C-alpha cells in the first residue's frame, strides 16, 4: 500500500450540504482536492466516503495525516 501524499499543509474550508454524500481524498493524488477523483487507483488507498448530517462549514484535512479523517485535527502544523 502506498503512503498518502500531503496535498497541502493546511486544511480545506468546505461548505457541506445536509444529506449529500462526499468522498474525501485519502491518498493526496486527486486533482479535485479535497475530494476524490479516482487517482488512488492502484495505491491500496481508498477515499473516506461520508454523508453530511447537517449543512455547515467544515475544515477537511489537506495533509492526509489527520487522526480524525476526513476532518483536520491540526496535524499539519507538526509536519
PDB file of C-alpha atoms in Angstrom:
ATOM      1  CA  UNK A   1       0.000   0.000   0.000  1.00  0.00           C
ATOM      2  CA  UNK A   2       1.260   3.458  -0.931  1.00  0.00           C
ATOM      3  CA  UNK A   3       1.657   6.256   1.575  1.00  0.00           C
ATOM      4  CA  UNK A   4      -0.636   9.300   1.354  1.00  0.00           C
ATOM      5  CA  UNK A   5       0.896  12.391  -0.227  1.00  0.00           C
ATOM      6  CA  UNK A   6       0.142  15.720   1.503  1.00  0.00           C
ATOM      7  CA  UNK A   7      -1.919  17.766  -0.964  1.00  0.00           C
ATOM      8  CA  UNK A   8      -1.191  20.870   1.119  1.00  0.00           C
ATOM      9  CA  UNK A   9      -0.093  21.642   4.662  1.00  0.00           C
ATOM     10  CA  UNK A  10      -3.342  23.345   5.571  1.00  0.00           C
ATOM     11  CA  UNK A  11      -6.998  22.338   5.741  1.00  0.00           C
ATOM     12  CA  UNK A  12      -9.605  22.942   3.052  1.00  0.00           C
ATOM     13  CA  UNK A  13     -12.598  25.045   4.095  1.00  0.00           C
ATOM     14  CA  UNK A  14     -15.693  23.367   2.649  1.00  0.00           C
ATOM     15  CA  UNK A  15     -19.421  24.035   2.787  1.00  0.00           C
ATOM     16  CA  UNK A  16     -21.222  20.713   3.295  1.00  0.00           C
ATOM     17  CA  UNK A  17     -24.836  20.238   2.244  1.00  0.00           C
ATOM     18  CA  UNK A  18     -27.085  18.177   4.507  1.00  0.00           C
ATOM     19  CA  UNK A  19     -27.842  14.720   3.116  1.00  0.00           C
ATOM     20  CA  UNK A  20     -25.186  14.884   0.386  1.00  0.00           C
ATOM     21  CA  UNK A  21     -22.542  12.155   0.162  1.00  0.00           C
ATOM     22  CA  UNK A  22     -18.880  13.173  -0.173  1.00  0.00           C
ATOM     23  CA  UNK A  23     -15.704  11.218  -0.919  1.00  0.00           C
ATOM     24  CA  UNK A  24     -12.678  12.795   0.795  1.00  0.00           C
ATOM     25  CA  UNK A  25      -9.368  12.049  -0.939  1.00  0.00           C
ATOM     26  CA  UNK A  26      -7.226   9.981   1.404  1.00  0.00           C
ATOM     27  CA  UNK A  27      -4.261   9.484  -0.973  1.00  0.00           C
ATOM     28  CA  UNK A  28      -3.455  13.124  -1.799  1.00  0.00           C
ATOM     29  CA  UNK A  29      -3.265  12.469  -5.553  1.00  0.00           C
ATOM     30  CA  UNK A  30      -6.650  13.871  -6.614  1.00  0.00           C
ATOM     31  CA  UNK A  31      -6.743  16.946  -8.844  1.00  0.00           C
ATOM     32  CA  UNK A  32     -10.090  17.836  -7.217  1.00  0.00           C
ATOM     33  CA  UNK A  33      -8.830  18.288  -3.645  1.00  0.00           C
ATOM     34  CA  UNK A  34     -10.065  17.731  -1.044  1.00  0.00           C
ATOM     35  CA  UNK A  35     -12.359  15.317  -2.851  1.00  0.00           C
ATOM     36  CA  UNK A  36     -11.606  12.085  -4.679  1.00  0.00           C
ATOM     37  CA  UNK A  37     -11.300  11.924  -8.474  1.00  0.00           C
ATOM     38  CA  UNK A  38     -10.218   8.259  -8.655  1.00  0.00           C
ATOM     39  CA  UNK A  39      -6.470   8.966  -8.726  1.00  0.00           C
ATOM     40  CA  UNK A  40      -5.966   6.497  -5.855  1.00  0.00           C
ATOM     41  CA  UNK A  41      -6.395   3.571  -8.249  1.00  0.00           C
ATOM     42  CA  UNK A  42      -3.600   1.061  -7.669  1.00  0.00           C
ATOM     43  CA  UNK A  43      -2.330   2.705  -4.461  1.00  0.00           C
ATOM     44  CA  UNK A  44      -4.195   0.493  -1.993  1.00  0.00           C
ATOM     45  CA  UNK A  45      -5.774   3.632  -0.536  1.00  0.00           C
ATOM     46  CA  UNK A  46      -9.474   4.414  -0.820  1.00  0.00           C
ATOM     47  CA  UNK A  47     -11.436   7.613  -0.218  1.00  0.00           C
ATOM     48  CA  UNK A  48     -13.302   8.261   3.019  1.00  0.00           C
ATOM     49  CA  UNK A  49     -16.966   8.372   1.975  1.00  0.00           C
ATOM     50  CA  UNK A  50     -19.325  10.192   4.337  1.00  0.00           C
ATOM     51  CA  UNK A  51     -22.782  11.747   4.339  1.00  0.00           C
ATOM     52  CA  UNK A  52     -23.251  15.250   5.743  1.00  0.00           C
ATOM     53  CA  UNK A  53     -25.620  15.144   8.707  1.00  0.00           C
ATOM     54  CA  UNK A  54     -26.206  18.891   8.501  1.00  0.00           C
ATOM     55  CA  UNK A  55     -25.331  21.831   6.281  1.00  0.00           C
ATOM     56  CA  UNK A  56     -22.292  23.538   7.763  1.00  0.00           C
ATOM     57  CA  UNK A  57     -18.775  24.802   7.169  1.00  0.00           C
ATOM     58  CA  UNK A  58     -16.015  22.306   7.970  1.00  0.00           C
ATOM     59  CA  UNK A  59     -12.257  22.050   7.552  1.00  0.00           C
ATOM     60  CA  UNK A  60     -11.173  18.896   5.728  1.00  0.00           C
ATOM     61  CA  UNK A  61      -7.624  17.637   6.099  1.00  0.00           C
ATOM     62  CA  UNK A  62      -5.195  18.631   3.350  1.00  0.00           C
ATOM     63  CA  UNK A  63      -2.062  16.918   4.698  1.00  0.00           C
ATOM     64  CA  UNK A  64      -3.748  13.466   4.777  1.00  0.00           C
ATOM     65  CA  UNK A  65      -2.222  12.727   8.203  1.00  0.00           C
ATOM     66  CA  UNK A  66      -5.201  13.604  10.431  1.00  0.00           C
ATOM     67  CA  UNK A  67      -6.226  11.283  13.221  1.00  0.00           C
ATOM     68  CA  UNK A  68      -9.870  12.270  12.645  1.00  0.00           C
ATOM     69  CA  UNK A  69     -10.484  11.673   8.923  1.00  0.00           C
ATOM     70  CA  UNK A  70     -11.768  13.477   6.981  1.00  0.00           C
ATOM     71  CA  UNK A  71     -11.587  16.433   9.352  1.00  0.00           C
ATOM     72  CA  UNK A  72      -8.495  18.485  10.138  1.00  0.00           C
ATOM     73  CA  UNK A  73      -7.087  17.911  13.629  1.00  0.00           C
ATOM     74  CA  UNK A  74      -4.107  20.265  13.307  1.00  0.00           C
ATOM     75  CA  UNK A  75      -1.547  17.575  12.464  1.00  0.00           C
ATOM     76  CA  UNK A  76      -0.311  19.679   9.525  1.00  0.00           C
ATOM     77  CA  UNK A  77       1.294  22.114  11.973  1.00  0.00           C
ATOM     78  CA  UNK A  78       3.816  19.448  13.025  1.00  0.00           C
ATOM     79  CA  UNK A  79       4.874  18.348   9.514  1.00  0.00           C
TER      80      UNK A  79
END
